[in-house]
XYZ file of N, CA and C in Angstrom:
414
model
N 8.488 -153.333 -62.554
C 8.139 -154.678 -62.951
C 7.885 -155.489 -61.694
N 6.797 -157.006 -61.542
C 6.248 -157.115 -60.637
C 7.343 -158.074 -60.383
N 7.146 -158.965 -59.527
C 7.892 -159.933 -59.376
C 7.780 -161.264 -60.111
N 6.394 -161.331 -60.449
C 6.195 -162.498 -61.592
C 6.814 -162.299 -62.884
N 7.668 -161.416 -63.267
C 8.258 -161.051 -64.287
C 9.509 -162.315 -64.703
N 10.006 -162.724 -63.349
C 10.882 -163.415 -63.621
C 10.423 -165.200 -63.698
N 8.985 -165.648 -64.024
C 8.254 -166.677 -64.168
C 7.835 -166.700 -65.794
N 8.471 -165.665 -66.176
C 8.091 -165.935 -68.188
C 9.234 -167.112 -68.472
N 8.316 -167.549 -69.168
C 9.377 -169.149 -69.522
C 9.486 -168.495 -71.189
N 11.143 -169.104 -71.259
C 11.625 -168.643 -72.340
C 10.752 -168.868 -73.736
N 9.516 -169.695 -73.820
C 8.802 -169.850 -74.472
C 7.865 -168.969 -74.785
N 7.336 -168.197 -73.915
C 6.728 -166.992 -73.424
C 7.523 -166.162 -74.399
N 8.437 -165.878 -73.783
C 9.354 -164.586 -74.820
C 9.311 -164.812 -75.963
N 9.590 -165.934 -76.697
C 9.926 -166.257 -77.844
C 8.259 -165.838 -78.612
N 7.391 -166.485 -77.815
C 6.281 -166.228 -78.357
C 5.997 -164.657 -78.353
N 5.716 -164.012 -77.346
C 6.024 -162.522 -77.744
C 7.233 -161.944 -78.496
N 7.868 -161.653 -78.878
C 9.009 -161.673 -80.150
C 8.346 -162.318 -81.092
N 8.097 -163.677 -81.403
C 7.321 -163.393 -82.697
C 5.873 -162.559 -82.802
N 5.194 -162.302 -81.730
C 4.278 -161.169 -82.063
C 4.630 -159.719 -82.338
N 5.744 -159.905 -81.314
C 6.014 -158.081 -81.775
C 6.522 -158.126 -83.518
N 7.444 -159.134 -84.108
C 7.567 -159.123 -85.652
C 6.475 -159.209 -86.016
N 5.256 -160.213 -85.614
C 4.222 -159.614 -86.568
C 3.415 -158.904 -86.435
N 3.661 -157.546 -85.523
C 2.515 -156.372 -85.629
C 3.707 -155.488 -86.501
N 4.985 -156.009 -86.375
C 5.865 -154.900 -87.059
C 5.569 -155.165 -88.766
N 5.656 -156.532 -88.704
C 5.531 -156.726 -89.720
C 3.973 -156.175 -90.745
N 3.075 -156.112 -89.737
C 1.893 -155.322 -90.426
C 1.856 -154.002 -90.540
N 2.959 -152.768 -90.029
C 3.008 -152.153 -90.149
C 4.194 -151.768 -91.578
N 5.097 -152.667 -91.696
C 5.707 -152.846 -92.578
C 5.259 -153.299 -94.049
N 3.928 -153.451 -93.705
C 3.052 -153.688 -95.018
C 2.036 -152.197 -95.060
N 1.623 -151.753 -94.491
C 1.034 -150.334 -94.827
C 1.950 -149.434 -95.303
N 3.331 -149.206 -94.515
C 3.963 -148.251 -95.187
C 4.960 -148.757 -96.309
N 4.954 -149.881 -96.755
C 5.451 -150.379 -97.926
C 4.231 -150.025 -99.024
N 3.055 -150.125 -99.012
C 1.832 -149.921 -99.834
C 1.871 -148.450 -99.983
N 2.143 -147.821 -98.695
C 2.318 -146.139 -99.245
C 2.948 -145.949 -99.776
N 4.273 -146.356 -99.711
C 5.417 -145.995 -100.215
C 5.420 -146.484 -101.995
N 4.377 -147.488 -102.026
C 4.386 -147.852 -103.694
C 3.315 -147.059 -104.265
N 2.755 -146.516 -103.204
C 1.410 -145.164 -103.727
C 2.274 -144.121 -104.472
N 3.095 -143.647 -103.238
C 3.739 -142.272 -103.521
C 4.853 -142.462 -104.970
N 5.513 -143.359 -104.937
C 6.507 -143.667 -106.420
C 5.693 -143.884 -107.385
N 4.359 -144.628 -107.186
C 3.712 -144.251 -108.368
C 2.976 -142.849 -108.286
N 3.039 -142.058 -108.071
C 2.417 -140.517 -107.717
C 3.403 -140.124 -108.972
N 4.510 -140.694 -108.000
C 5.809 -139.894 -108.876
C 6.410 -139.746 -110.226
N 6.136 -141.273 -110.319
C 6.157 -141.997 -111.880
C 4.859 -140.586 -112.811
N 3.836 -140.745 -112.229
C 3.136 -140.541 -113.148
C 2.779 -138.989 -113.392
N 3.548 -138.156 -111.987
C 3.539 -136.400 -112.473
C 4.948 -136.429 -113.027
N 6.216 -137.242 -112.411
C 7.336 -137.446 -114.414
C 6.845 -137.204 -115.565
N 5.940 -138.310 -115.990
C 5.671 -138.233 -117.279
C 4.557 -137.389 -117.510
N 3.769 -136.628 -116.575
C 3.224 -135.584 -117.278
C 4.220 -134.523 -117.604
N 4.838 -134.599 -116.931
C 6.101 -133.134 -117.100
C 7.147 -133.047 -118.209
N 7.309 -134.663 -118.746
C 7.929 -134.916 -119.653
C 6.743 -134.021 -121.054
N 5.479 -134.866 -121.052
C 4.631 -134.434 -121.796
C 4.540 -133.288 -122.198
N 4.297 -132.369 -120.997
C 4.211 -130.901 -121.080
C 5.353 -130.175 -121.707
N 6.293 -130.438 -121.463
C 7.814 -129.746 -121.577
C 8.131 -130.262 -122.985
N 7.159 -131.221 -123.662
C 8.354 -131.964 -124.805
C 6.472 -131.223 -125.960
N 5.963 -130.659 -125.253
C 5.083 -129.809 -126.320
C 5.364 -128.567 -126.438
N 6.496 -127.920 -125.817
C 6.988 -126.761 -125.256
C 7.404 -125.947 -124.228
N 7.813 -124.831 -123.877
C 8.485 -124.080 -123.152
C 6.673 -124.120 -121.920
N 7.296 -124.403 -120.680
C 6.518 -124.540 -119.934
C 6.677 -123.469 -118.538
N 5.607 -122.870 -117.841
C 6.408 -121.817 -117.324
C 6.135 -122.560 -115.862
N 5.536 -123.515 -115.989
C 5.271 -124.064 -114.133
C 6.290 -125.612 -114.186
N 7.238 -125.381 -114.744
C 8.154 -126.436 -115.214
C 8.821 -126.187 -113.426
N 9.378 -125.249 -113.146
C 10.146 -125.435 -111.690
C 8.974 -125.664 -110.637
N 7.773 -125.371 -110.850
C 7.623 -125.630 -110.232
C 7.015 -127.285 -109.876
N 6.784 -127.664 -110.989
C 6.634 -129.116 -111.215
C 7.569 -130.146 -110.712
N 9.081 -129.464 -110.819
C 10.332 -130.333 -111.064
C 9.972 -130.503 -109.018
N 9.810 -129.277 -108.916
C 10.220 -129.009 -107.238
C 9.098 -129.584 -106.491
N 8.044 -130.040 -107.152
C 7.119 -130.362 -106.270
C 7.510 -132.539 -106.521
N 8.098 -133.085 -107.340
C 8.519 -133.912 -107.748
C 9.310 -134.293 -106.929
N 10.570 -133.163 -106.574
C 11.533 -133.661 -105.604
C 10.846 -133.808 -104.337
N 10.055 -133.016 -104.128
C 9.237 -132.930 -102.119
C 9.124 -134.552 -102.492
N 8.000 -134.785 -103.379
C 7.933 -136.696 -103.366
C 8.998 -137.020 -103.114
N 9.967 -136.996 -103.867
C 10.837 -138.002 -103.924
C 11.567 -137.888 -102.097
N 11.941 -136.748 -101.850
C 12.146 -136.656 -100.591
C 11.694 -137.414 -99.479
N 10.238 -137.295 -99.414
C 9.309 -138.268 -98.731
C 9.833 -139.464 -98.967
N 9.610 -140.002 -100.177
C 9.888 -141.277 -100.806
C 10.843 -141.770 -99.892
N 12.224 -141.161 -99.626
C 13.126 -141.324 -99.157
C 13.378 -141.368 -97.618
N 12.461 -140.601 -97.039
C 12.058 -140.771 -95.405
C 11.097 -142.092 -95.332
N 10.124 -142.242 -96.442
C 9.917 -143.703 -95.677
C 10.060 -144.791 -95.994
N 11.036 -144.608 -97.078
C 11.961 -145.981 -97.589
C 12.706 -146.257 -95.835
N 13.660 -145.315 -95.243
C 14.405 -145.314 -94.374
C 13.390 -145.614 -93.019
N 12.093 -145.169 -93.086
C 11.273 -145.647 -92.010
C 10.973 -147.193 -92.124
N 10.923 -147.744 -93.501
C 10.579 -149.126 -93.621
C 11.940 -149.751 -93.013
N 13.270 -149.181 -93.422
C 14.084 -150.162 -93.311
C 14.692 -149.922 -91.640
N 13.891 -148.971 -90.977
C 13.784 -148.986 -89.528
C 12.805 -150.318 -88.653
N 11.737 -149.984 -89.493
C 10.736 -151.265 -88.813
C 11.441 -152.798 -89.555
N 11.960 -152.668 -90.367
C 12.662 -154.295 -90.794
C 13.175 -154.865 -90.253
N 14.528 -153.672 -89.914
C 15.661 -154.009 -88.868
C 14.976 -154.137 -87.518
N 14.055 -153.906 -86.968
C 13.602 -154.061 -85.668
C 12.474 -155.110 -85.838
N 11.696 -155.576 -86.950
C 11.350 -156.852 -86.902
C 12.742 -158.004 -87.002
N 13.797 -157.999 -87.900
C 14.472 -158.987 -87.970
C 14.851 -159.052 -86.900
N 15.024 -158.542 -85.711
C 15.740 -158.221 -84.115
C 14.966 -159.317 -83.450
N 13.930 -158.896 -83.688
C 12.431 -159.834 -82.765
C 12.753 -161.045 -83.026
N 12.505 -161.110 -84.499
C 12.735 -162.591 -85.557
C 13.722 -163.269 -84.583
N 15.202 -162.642 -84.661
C 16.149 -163.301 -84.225
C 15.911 -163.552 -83.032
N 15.689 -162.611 -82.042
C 15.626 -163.088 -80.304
C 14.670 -164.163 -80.197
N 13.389 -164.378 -81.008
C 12.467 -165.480 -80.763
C 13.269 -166.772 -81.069
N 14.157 -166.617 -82.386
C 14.674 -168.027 -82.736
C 15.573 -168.187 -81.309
N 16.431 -167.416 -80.910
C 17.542 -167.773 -79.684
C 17.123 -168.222 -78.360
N 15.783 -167.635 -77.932
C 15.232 -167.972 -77.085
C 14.759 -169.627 -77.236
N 14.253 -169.639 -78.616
C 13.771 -171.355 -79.251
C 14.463 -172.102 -78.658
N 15.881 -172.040 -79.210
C 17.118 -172.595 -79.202
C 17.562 -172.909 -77.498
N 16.875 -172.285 -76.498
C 17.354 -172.085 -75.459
C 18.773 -171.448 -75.108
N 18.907 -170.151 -75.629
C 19.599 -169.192 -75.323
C 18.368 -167.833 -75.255
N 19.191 -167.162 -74.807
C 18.412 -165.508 -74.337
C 17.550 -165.728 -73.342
N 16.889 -164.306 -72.526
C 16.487 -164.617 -71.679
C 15.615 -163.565 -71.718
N 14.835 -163.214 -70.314
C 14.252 -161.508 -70.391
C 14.978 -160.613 -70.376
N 16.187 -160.762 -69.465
C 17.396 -159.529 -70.158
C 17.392 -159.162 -71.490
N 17.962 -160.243 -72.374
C 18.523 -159.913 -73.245
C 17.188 -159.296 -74.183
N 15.729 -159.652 -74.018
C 15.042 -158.975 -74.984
C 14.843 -157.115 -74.311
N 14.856 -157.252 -72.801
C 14.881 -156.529 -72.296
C 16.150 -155.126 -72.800
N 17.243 -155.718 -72.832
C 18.131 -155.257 -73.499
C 18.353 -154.564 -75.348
N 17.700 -155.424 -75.995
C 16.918 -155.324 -77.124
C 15.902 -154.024 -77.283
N 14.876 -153.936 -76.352
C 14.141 -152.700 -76.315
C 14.641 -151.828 -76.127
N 15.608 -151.718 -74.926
C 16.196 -150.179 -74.559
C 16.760 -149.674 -75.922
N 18.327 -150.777 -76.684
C 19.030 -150.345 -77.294
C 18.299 -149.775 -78.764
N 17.299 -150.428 -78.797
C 16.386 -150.386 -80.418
C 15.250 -149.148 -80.006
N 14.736 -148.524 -78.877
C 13.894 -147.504 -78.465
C 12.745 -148.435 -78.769
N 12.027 -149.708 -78.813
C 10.981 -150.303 -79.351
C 9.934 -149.510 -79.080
N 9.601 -149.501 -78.023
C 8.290 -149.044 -77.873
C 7.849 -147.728 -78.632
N 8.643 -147.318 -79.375
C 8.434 -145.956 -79.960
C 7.841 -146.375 -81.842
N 7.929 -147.685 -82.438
C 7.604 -148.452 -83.267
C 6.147 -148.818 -82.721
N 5.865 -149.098 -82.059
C 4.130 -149.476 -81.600
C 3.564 -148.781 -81.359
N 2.289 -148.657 -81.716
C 1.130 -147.874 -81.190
C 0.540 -147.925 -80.040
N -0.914 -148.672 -79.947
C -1.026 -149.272 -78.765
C -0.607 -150.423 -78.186
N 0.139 -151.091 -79.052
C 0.587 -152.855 -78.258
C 1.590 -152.277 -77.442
N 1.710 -153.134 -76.510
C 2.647 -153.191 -75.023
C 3.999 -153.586 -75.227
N 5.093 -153.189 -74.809
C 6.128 -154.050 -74.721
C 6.806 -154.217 -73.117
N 7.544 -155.483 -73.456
C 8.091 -155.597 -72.305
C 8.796 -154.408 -71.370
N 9.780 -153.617 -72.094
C 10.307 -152.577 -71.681
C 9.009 -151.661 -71.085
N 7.741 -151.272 -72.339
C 7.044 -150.294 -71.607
C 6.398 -150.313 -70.476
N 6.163 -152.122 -70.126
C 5.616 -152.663 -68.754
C 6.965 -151.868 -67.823
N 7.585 -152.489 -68.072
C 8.959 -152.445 -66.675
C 9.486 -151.295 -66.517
N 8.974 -149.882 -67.497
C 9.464 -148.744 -67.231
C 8.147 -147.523 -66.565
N 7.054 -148.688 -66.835
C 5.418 -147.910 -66.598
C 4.868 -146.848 -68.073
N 5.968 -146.923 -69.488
C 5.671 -145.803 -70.323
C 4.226 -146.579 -71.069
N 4.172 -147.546 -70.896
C 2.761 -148.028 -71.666
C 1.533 -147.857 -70.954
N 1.728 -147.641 -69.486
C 0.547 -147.038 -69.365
C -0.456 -145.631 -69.462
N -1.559 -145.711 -69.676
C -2.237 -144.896 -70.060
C -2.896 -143.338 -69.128
């Protein structure tokens, strides 16, 4: 990190923190939209299976049931991926309000990235940590 690092005015931070919540937050809207893709996937090979099975003895019944659970499985990795990017937008959320407030500083968001792995949540946007460790560059 250069030496102008320590010339971000706490306003600065705050303002980045609320950007990093809202690229999280746009990512928290794609995989919330998948995630209402895939439960309705799910919903709706249920009730074919119900269908099938309640007209009779069905012989691709396991394998129906089992391809049902893989969804639901998924389902369940990115329920837990959403409530990864939440908790690391509400983080942002919060450090921007504290910084507002005139508390926090670049440490403490600095501190924030290491403990949360941030940069591993972004694609191409930058974070502070990936500046000051060189991992954002290309």
């Amino acid at each position: 990190m250069n030496d102008d690092a320590g010339d971000i005015s706490r306003a600065e931070l705050a303002e980045y923190c609320r950007t990093q919540a809202a690229i999280l937050a746009g990512h928290l809207e794609r995989l919330s939209a998948e995630l209402s893709d895939l439960l309705e996937e799910i919903d709706r090979d249920t009730a074919d299976a119900r269908a099938a099975l309640a007209e009779g003895p069905d012989a691709d019944a396991e394998a129906t049931v089992a391809d049902i659970e893989a969804k639901q499985g998924r389902a369940q990795a990115k329920q837990a991926e959403i409530d990864e990017y939440r908790a690391l937008a509400d983080g942002y959320t919060e450090l921007a309000e504290d910084l507002a407030d005139g508390s926090g500083n670049l440490e403490a968001v600095l501190e924030f990235e290491i403990d949360t792995d941030a940069p591993t949540y972004f694609d191409a946007e930058t974070t502070i940590l990936g500046v000051a460790t060189g991992s954002d560059d290309e």
